[in-house]
GROMACS .gro file of C-alpha atoms in nm:
model
  171
    1MET     CA    1  -2.880   1.918  -3.649
    2LEU     CA    2  -2.680   1.624  -3.784
    3TYR     CA    3  -2.466   1.416  -3.552
    4SER     CA    4  -2.171   1.185  -3.616
    5LEU     CA    5  -2.065   0.882  -3.416
    6PHE     CA    6  -1.730   0.883  -3.239
    7SER     CA    7  -1.607   0.552  -3.101
    8VAL     CA    8  -1.274   0.456  -2.945
    9TYR     CA    9  -1.158   0.217  -2.670
   10ASN     CA   10  -1.505   0.064  -2.634
   11PHE     CA   11  -1.696   0.382  -2.566
   12LYS     CA   12  -1.903   0.580  -2.809
   13ILE     CA   13  -2.080   0.913  -2.828
   14ASN     CA   14  -2.257   1.130  -3.087
   15TYR     CA   15  -2.126   1.479  -3.155
   16PRO     CA   16  -2.235   1.758  -3.396
   17ALA     CA   17  -2.129   1.649  -3.746
   18ASP     CA   18  -1.973   1.983  -3.839
   19TRP     CA   19  -1.747   1.990  -3.531
   20LYS     CA   20  -1.379   1.896  -3.528
   21VAL     CA   21  -1.237   1.612  -3.317
   22LYS     CA   22  -0.899   1.593  -3.145
   23LEU     CA   23  -0.797   1.273  -2.964
   24ASN     CA   24  -0.498   1.292  -2.730
   25GLU     CA   25  -0.219   1.099  -2.901
   26ASN     CA   26  -0.128   0.924  -2.574
   27ALA     CA   27  -0.483   0.801  -2.511
   28SER     CA   28  -0.538   0.437  -2.421
   29PHE     CA   29  -0.822   0.217  -2.300
   30LEU     CA   30  -0.760   0.314  -1.936
   31ASN     CA   31  -0.691   0.685  -1.971
   32GLY     CA   32  -0.708   0.966  -2.218
   33ASN     CA   33  -0.912   1.253  -2.347
   34VAL     CA   34  -1.082   1.376  -2.658
   35VAL     CA   35  -1.226   1.716  -2.743
   36PHE     CA   36  -1.502   1.803  -2.990
   37PHE     CA   37  -1.525   2.169  -3.088
   38ASP     CA   38  -1.722   2.383  -3.326
   39PRO     CA   39  -1.536   2.545  -3.618
   40ASP     CA   40  -1.575   2.892  -3.462
   41GLY     CA   41  -1.430   2.785  -3.128
   42LYS     CA   42  -1.736   2.902  -2.934
   43GLU     CA   43  -1.847   2.564  -2.797
   44SER     CA   44  -1.673   2.242  -2.706
   45ILE     CA   45  -1.736   1.906  -2.544
   46TYR     CA   46  -1.440   1.749  -2.368
   47ILE     CA   47  -1.427   1.389  -2.246
   48THR     CA   48  -1.162   1.255  -2.014
   49TRP     CA   49  -1.141   0.903  -1.876
   50ASN     CA   50  -0.922   0.719  -1.631
   51GLU     CA   51  -0.908   0.408  -1.413
   52LEU     CA   52  -1.205   0.377  -1.179
   53LYS     CA   53  -0.985   0.244  -0.899
   54LYS     CA   54  -0.806   0.582  -0.889
   55ALA     CA   55  -1.135   0.760  -0.825
   56LYS     CA   56  -1.247   0.501  -0.571
   57GLU     CA   57  -0.924   0.549  -0.374
   58LYS     CA   58  -1.024   0.912  -0.316
   59TYR     CA   59  -1.405   0.923  -0.334
   60THR     CA   60  -1.688   0.713  -0.197
   61SER     CA   61  -1.934   0.812  -0.473
   62VAL     CA   62  -1.968   0.981  -0.808
   63LYS     CA   63  -2.134   1.276  -0.629
   64GLU     CA   64  -1.835   1.317  -0.398
   65HIS     CA   65  -1.603   1.299  -0.701
   66ALA     CA   66  -1.796   1.577  -0.878
   67GLN     CA   67  -1.821   1.797  -0.569
   68SER     CA   68  -1.451   1.758  -0.494
   69SER     CA   69  -1.363   1.865  -0.847
   70LEU     CA   70  -1.579   2.174  -0.810
   71SER     CA   71  -1.425   2.255  -0.470
   72LYS     CA   72  -1.077   2.239  -0.623
   73MET     CA   73  -1.180   2.485  -0.893
   74MET     CA   74  -1.329   2.722  -0.637
   75ASN     CA   75  -1.001   2.717  -0.443
   76GLU     CA   76  -0.790   2.797  -0.752
   77LYS     CA   77  -0.846   3.171  -0.737
   78ALA     CA   78  -0.536   3.237  -0.950
   79ASN     CA   79  -0.683   3.051  -1.249
   80TYR     CA   80  -1.050   3.142  -1.223
   81GLY     CA   81  -1.250   3.451  -1.143
   82LYS     CA   82  -1.576   3.433  -0.958
   83ILE     CA   83  -1.750   3.095  -0.989
   84LYS     CA   84  -2.129   3.086  -0.979
   85ILE     CA   85  -2.305   2.753  -0.926
   86ILE     CA   86  -2.608   2.727  -1.158
   87GLU     CA   87  -2.715   2.368  -1.093
   88GLN     CA   88  -2.600   2.048  -0.925
   89LYS     CA   89  -2.794   1.723  -0.950
   90ALA     CA   90  -2.779   1.346  -0.976
   91ILE     CA   91  -2.869   1.215  -1.321
   92GLU     CA   92  -2.854   0.883  -1.506
   93VAL     CA   93  -2.632   0.822  -1.808
   94ASN     CA   94  -2.633   0.484  -1.984
   95PHE     CA   95  -2.790   0.318  -1.678
   96HIS     CA   96  -2.518   0.461  -1.451
   97GLU     CA   97  -2.561   0.700  -1.164
   98ALA     CA   98  -2.395   1.025  -1.268
   99TYR     CA   99  -2.360   1.373  -1.121
  100LEU     CA  100  -2.391   1.705  -1.303
  101ASN     CA  101  -2.233   2.038  -1.210
  102HIS     CA  102  -2.331   2.348  -1.408
  103ILE     CA  103  -2.128   2.659  -1.328
  104GLU     CA  104  -2.039   2.995  -1.476
  105LEU     CA  105  -1.689   3.133  -1.434
  106SER     CA  106  -1.439   3.371  -1.585
  107THR     CA  107  -1.081   3.312  -1.693
  108LEU     CA  108  -0.813   3.557  -1.795
  109ARG     CA  109  -0.638   3.545  -2.129
  110PHE     CA  110  -0.321   3.745  -2.163
  111GLY     CA  111  -0.234   3.902  -2.496
  112LEU     CA  112   0.089   4.050  -2.622
  113ILE     CA  113   0.084   4.305  -2.342
  114PRO     CA  114   0.038   4.103  -2.022
  115LEU     CA  115  -0.074   4.411  -1.828
  116PHE     CA  116  -0.414   4.406  -1.997
  117PRO     CA  117  -0.568   4.059  -1.969
  118LYS     CA  118  -0.899   3.984  -2.138
  119THR     CA  119  -1.175   3.829  -1.927
  120ILE     CA  120  -1.339   3.527  -2.092
  121LEU     CA  121  -1.677   3.411  -1.958
  122HIS     CA  122  -1.761   3.040  -1.956
  123SER     CA  123  -2.063   2.825  -1.888
  124LEU     CA  124  -1.933   2.480  -1.791
  125ILE     CA  125  -2.150   2.172  -1.757
  126SER     CA  126  -1.961   1.871  -1.625
  127VAL     CA  127  -2.100   1.520  -1.588
  128PHE     CA  128  -1.915   1.259  -1.382
  129ILE     CA  129  -1.977   0.890  -1.452
  130HIS     CA  130  -1.833   0.582  -1.278
  131CYS     CA  131  -1.852   0.264  -1.489
  132GLU     CA  132  -1.797  -0.066  -1.308
  133LYS     CA  133  -1.818  -0.273  -1.629
  134SER     CA  134  -1.527  -0.098  -1.800
  135GLN     CA  135  -1.351  -0.012  -1.472
  136ARG     CA  136  -1.322   0.351  -1.583
  137PHE     CA  137  -1.460   0.686  -1.484
  138PHE     CA  138  -1.556   0.949  -1.737
  139VAL     CA  139  -1.595   1.324  -1.707
  140ILE     CA  140  -1.785   1.490  -1.992
  141ILE     CA  141  -1.756   1.870  -1.996
  142GLY     CA  142  -1.944   2.114  -2.215
  143ASP     CA  143  -1.794   2.464  -2.244
  144SER     CA  144  -1.947   2.774  -2.402
  145HIS     CA  145  -2.011   3.142  -2.335
  146PRO     CA  146  -2.305   3.185  -2.093
  147ASN     CA  147  -2.511   3.342  -2.375
  148ASP     CA  148  -2.474   3.017  -2.572
  149ALA     CA  149  -2.538   2.783  -2.278
  150GLU     CA  150  -2.883   2.670  -2.397
  151ASN     CA  151  -2.745   2.570  -2.739
  152LEU     CA  152  -2.466   2.376  -2.573
  153LYS     CA  153  -2.710   2.209  -2.331
  154GLU     CA  154  -2.904   2.064  -2.626
  155LYS     CA  155  -2.587   1.927  -2.785
  156LEU     CA  156  -2.463   1.790  -2.453
  157GLN     CA  157  -2.799   1.622  -2.388
  158GLN     CA  158  -2.779   1.454  -2.729
  159ALA     CA  159  -2.423   1.343  -2.653
  160LEU     CA  160  -2.522   1.205  -2.311
  161LYS     CA  161  -2.821   1.018  -2.459
  162SER     CA  162  -2.590   0.845  -2.705
  163PHE     CA  163  -2.301   0.785  -2.465
  164ASN     CA  164  -2.212   0.422  -2.405
  165CYS     CA  165  -1.908   0.358  -2.188
  166HIS     CA  166  -1.881  -0.019  -2.220
  167PHE     CA  167  -1.994  -0.162  -2.549
  168TYR     CA  168  -1.811  -0.460  -2.692
  169TYR     CA  169  -1.828  -0.616  -3.036
  170THR     CA  170  -1.833  -0.992  -3.063
  171GLU     CA  171  -1.813  -1.213  -3.369
   0.00000   0.00000   0.00000
């Protein structure tokens, strides 16, 4: 598979070359988000970033940050169906301690007749990263149907291998 380089606000990442990219128009160095998605809409990788001091005000570690996010999702019964934890582990991304949550969940999508919602199954892999050098935290989320989770894992691993959250060009 071919990959393209995406770079903005001194971070960079590789994404599948045939995917589309949508950067939030209000994004800035200190906060924003970008989503990469396949043309069929079956898989996506979403990156959000914000000021590290905001995370440090609430959490003592990247693990606590990730676990708190998962706890919030599990308490939002109105938005999500049953949530199944597949994997949780500490990993390293670009020489930073990071924490991975892999879950499966269902959401409801309402059509024209709201009495008959459609259940949509998701496999979500989220990786939380705290970067002292850039003073930002990043959350990288891969989303696909559980049947496509292995394909998404490969793409997410490639993205994480290429991820650099604090590169700077000098002349």
